[in-house]
mmCIF file of C-alpha atoms in Angstrom:
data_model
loop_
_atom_site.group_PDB
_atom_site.id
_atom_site.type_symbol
_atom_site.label_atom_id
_atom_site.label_comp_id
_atom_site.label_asym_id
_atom_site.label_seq_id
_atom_site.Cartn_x
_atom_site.Cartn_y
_atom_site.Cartn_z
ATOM 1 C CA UNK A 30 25.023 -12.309 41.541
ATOM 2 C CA UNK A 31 23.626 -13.403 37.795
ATOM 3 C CA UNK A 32 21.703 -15.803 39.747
ATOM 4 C CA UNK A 33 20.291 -13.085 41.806
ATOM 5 C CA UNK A 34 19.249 -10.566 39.680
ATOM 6 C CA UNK A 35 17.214 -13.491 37.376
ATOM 7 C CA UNK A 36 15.722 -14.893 40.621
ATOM 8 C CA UNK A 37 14.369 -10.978 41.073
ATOM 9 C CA UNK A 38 13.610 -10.104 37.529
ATOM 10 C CA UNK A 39 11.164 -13.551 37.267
ATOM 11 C CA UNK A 40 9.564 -12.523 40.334
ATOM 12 C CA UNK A 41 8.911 -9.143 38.769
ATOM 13 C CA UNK A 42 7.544 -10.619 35.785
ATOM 14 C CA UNK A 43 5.413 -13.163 37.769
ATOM 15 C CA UNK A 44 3.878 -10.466 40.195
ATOM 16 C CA UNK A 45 4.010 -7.270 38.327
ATOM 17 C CA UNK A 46 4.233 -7.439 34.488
ATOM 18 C CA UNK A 47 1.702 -10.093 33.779
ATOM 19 C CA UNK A 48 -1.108 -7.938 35.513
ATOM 20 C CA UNK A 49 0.252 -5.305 34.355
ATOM 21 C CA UNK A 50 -0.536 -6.865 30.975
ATOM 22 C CA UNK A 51 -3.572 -8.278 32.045
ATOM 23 C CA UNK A 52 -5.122 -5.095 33.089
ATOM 24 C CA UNK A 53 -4.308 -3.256 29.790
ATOM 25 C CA UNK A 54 -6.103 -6.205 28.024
ATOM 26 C CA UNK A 55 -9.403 -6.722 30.182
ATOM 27 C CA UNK A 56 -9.799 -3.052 31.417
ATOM 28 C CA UNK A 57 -7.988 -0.367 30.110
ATOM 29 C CA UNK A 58 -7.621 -1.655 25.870
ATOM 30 C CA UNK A 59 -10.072 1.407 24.878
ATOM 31 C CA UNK A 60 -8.273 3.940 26.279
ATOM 32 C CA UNK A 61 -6.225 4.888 23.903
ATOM 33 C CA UNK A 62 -9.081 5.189 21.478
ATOM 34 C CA UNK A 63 -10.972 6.879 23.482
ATOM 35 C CA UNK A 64 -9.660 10.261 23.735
ATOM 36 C CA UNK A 65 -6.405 9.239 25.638
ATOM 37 C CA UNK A 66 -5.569 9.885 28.957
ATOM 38 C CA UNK A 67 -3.633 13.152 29.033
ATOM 39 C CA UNK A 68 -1.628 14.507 32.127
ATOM 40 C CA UNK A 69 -0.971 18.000 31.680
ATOM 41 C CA UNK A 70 1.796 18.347 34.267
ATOM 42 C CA UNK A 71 4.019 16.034 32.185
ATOM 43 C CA UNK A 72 4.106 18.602 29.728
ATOM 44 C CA UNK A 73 6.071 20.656 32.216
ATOM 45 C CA UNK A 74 8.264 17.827 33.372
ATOM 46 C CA UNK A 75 11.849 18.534 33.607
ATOM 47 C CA UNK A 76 12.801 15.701 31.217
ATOM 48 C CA UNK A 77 10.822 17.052 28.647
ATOM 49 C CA UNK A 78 12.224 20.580 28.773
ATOM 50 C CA UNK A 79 15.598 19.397 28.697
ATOM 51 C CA UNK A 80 14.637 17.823 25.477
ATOM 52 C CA UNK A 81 13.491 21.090 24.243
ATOM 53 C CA UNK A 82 16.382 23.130 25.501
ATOM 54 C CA UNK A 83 18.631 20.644 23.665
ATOM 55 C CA UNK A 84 16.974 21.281 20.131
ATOM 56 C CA UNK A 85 16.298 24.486 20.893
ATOM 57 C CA UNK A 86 13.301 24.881 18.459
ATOM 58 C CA UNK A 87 10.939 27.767 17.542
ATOM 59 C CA UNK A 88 7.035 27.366 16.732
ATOM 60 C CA UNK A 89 6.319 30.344 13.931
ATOM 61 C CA UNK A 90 2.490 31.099 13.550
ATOM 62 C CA UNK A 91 1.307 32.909 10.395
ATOM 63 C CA UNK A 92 -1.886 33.342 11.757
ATOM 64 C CA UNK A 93 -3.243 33.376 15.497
ATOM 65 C CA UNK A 94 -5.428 30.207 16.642
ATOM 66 C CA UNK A 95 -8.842 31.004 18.703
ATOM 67 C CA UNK A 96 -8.300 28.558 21.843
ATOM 68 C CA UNK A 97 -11.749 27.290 21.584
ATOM 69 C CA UNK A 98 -11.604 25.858 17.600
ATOM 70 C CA UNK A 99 -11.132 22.892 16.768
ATOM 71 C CA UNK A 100 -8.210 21.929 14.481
ATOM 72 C CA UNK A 101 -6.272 18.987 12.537
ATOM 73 C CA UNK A 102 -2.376 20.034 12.610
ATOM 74 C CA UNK A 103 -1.825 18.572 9.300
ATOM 75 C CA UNK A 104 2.822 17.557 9.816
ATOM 76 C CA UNK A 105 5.454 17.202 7.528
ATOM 77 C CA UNK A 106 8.140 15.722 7.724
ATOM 78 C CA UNK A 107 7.504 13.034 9.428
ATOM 79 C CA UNK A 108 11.401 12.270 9.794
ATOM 80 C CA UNK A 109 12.283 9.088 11.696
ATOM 81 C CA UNK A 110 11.596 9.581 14.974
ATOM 82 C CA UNK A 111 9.448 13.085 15.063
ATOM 83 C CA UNK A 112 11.568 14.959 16.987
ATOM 84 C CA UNK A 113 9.516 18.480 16.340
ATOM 85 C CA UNK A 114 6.497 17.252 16.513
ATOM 86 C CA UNK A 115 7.999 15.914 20.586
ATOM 87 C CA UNK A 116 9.593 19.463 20.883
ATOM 88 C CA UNK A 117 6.728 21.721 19.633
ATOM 89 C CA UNK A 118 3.327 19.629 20.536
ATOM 90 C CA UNK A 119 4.070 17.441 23.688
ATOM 91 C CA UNK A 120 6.360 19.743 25.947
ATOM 92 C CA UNK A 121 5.078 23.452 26.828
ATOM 93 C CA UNK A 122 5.199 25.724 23.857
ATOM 94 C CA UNK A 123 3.437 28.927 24.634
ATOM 95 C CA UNK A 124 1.816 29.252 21.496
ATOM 96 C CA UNK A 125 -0.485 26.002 22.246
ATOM 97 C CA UNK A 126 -0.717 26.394 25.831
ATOM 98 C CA UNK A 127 -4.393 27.464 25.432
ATOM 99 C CA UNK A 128 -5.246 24.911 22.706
ATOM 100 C CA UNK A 129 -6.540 20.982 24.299
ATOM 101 C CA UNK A 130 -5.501 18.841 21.512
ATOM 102 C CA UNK A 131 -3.911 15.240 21.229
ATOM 103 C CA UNK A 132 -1.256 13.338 18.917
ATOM 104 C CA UNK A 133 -1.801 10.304 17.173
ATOM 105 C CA UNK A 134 0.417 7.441 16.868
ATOM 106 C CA UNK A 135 0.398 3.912 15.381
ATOM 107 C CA UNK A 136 -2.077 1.763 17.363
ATOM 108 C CA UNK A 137 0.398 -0.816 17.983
ATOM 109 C CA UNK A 138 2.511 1.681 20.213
ATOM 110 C CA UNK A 139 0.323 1.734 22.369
ATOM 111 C CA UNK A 140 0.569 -1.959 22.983
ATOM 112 C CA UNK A 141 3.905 -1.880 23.624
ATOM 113 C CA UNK A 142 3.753 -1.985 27.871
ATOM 114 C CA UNK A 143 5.241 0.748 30.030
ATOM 115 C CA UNK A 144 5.340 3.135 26.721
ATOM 116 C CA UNK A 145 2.273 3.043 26.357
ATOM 117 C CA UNK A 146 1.597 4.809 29.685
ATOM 118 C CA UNK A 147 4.420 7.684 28.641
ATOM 119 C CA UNK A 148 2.593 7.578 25.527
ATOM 120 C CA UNK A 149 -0.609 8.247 26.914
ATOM 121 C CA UNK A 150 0.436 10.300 29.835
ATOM 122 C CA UNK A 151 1.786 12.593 27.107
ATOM 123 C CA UNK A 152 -1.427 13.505 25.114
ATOM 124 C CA UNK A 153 -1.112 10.534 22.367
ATOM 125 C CA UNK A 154 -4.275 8.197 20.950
ATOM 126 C CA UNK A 155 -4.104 5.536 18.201
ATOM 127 C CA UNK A 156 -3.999 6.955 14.742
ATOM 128 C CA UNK A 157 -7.048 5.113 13.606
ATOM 129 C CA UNK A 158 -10.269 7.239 11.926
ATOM 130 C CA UNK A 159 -13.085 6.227 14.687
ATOM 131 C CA UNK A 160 -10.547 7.211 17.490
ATOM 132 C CA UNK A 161 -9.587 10.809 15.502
ATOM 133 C CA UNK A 162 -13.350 11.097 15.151
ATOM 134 C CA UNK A 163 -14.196 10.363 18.469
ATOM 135 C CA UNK A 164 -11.346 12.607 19.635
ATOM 136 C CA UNK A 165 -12.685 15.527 17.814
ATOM 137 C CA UNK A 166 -16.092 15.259 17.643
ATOM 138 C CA UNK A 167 -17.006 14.279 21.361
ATOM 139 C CA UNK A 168 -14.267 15.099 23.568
ATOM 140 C CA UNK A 169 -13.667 18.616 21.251
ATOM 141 C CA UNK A 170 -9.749 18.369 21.160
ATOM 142 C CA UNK A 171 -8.060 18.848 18.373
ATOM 143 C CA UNK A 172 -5.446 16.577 16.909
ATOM 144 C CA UNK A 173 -2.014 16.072 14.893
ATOM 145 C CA UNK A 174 -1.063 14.023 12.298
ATOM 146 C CA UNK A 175 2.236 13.428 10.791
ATOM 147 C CA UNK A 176 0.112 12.841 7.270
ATOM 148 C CA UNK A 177 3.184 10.729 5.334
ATOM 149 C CA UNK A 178 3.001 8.170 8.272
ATOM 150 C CA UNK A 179 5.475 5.464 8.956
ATOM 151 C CA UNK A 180 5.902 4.919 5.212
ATOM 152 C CA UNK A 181 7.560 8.532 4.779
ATOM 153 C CA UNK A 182 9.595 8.436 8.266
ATOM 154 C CA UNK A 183 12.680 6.889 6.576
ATOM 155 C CA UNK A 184 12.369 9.363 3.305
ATOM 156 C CA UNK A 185 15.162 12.260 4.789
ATOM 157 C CA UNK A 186 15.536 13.467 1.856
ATOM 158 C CA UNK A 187 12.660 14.688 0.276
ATOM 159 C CA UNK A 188 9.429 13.447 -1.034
ATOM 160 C CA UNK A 189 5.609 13.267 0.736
ATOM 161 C CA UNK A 190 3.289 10.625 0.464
ATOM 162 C CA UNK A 191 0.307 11.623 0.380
ATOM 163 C CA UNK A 192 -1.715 9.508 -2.321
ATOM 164 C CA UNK A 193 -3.302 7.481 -0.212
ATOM 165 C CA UNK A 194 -3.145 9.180 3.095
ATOM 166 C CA UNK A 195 -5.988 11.668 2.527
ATOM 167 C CA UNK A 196 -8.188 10.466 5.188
ATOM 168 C CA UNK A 197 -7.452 13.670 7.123
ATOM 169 C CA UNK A 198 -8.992 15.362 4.863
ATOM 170 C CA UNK A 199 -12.308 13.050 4.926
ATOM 171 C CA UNK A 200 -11.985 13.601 8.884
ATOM 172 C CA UNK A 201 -11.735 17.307 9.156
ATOM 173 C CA UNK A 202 -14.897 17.337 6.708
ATOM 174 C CA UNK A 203 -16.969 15.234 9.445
ATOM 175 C CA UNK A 204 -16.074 16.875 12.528
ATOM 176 C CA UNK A 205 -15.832 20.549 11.312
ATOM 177 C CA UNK A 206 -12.107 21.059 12.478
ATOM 178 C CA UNK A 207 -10.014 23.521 10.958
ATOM 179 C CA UNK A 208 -6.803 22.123 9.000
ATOM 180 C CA UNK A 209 -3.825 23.333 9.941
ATOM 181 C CA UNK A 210 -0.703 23.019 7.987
ATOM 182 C CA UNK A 211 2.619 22.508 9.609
ATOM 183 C CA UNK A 212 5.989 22.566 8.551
ATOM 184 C CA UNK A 213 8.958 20.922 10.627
ATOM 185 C CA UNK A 214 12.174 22.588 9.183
ATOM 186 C CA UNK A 215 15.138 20.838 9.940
ATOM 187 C CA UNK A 216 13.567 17.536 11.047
ATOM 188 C CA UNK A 217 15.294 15.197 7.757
ATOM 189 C CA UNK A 218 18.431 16.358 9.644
ATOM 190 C CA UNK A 219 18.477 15.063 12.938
ATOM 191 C CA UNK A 220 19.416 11.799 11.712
ATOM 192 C CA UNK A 221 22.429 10.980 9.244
ATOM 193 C CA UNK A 222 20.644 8.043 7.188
ATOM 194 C CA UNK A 223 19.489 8.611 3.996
ATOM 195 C CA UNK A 224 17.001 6.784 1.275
ATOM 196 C CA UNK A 225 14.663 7.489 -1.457
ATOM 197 C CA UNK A 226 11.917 5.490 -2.882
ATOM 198 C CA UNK A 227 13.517 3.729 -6.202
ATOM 199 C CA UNK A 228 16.881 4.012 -4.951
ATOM 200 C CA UNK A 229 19.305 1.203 -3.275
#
């Protein structure tokens, strides 16, 4: 049986994967820079909203957004693995249903085959500045950005780095988007482990 299941999962890799890979290399690498490739019934897809039920989260707005601006949704925390940012941005929250926007990630996620597509699928584009420019400037959707980055993920404590991750800032000055502050209460305690910068 072993012997079967290798025999099918080489012939998988030989005929599927490595085109798959090849593909994503020679035809489709820009993508992901280039505005993304967003499929807005996944945001109604019943995995997703069973996600949401289970977290159960509210989205609060202080102030109402016009659907047509333009907008950085400046995040905090970034906790470890984003869960609000997943429950409030990427499935169906009425409060953004009029508002085209897209999340950025680390470029190398999008590298990573097969996620990449859910990535994608989902609204995400790499995190660098020309691909949040491009995004905002001349495909007009707006953006998030978990400003502390990978570097604050594992802080669940407390703390935001922001010293040198003010290139939001510089971005939202060039393309005329709004900045939009958002808080993610309760996100430093999805997940039990703690650390702090300084501290073993």
């Amino acid at each position: 049986l072993l012997s079967v299941l290798m025999n099918v999962a080489s012939i998988f890799f030989l005929w599927f994967y490595i085109p798959y890979v090849l593909w994503i290399v020679l035809f489709d690498r820009t993508t992901a820079s280039n505005g993304g490739r967003k499929w807005l019934f996944l945001r109604k897809w019943g995995l997703l909203k069973c996600f949401r039920a289970y977290f159960e989260p509210s989205f609060v707005i202080e102030k109402p957004l016009e659907p047509t601006g333009l907008y950085i949704f400046g995040i905090h925390p970034h906790g470890i693995m984003t869960m609000a940012l997943w429950a409030n941005f990427v499935t169906e929250t009425a409060a953004l249903r009029d508002i085209s926007f897209r999340m950025v990630t680390l470029s190398i996620n999008l590298w990573v085959p097969f996620f990449r597509e859910l990535l994608l699928w989902t609204g995400f584009i790499a995190s660098d500045k020309k691909s949040v420019l491009r995004c905002l400037k001349k495909h007009k959707h707006s953006v998030t950005i978990t400003v502390g980055g990978a570097e604050e993920s594992l802080m669940t404590k407390s703390g935001i780095i922001l010293d040198k991750r003010k290139g939001f800032i510089e971005i939202a000055l060039r393309s005329g988007a709004s900045l939009v502050p958002v808080y993610n209460f309760g996100e430093r305690n999805i997940f039990p482990y703690t650390y702090e910068p300084g501290h073993n």
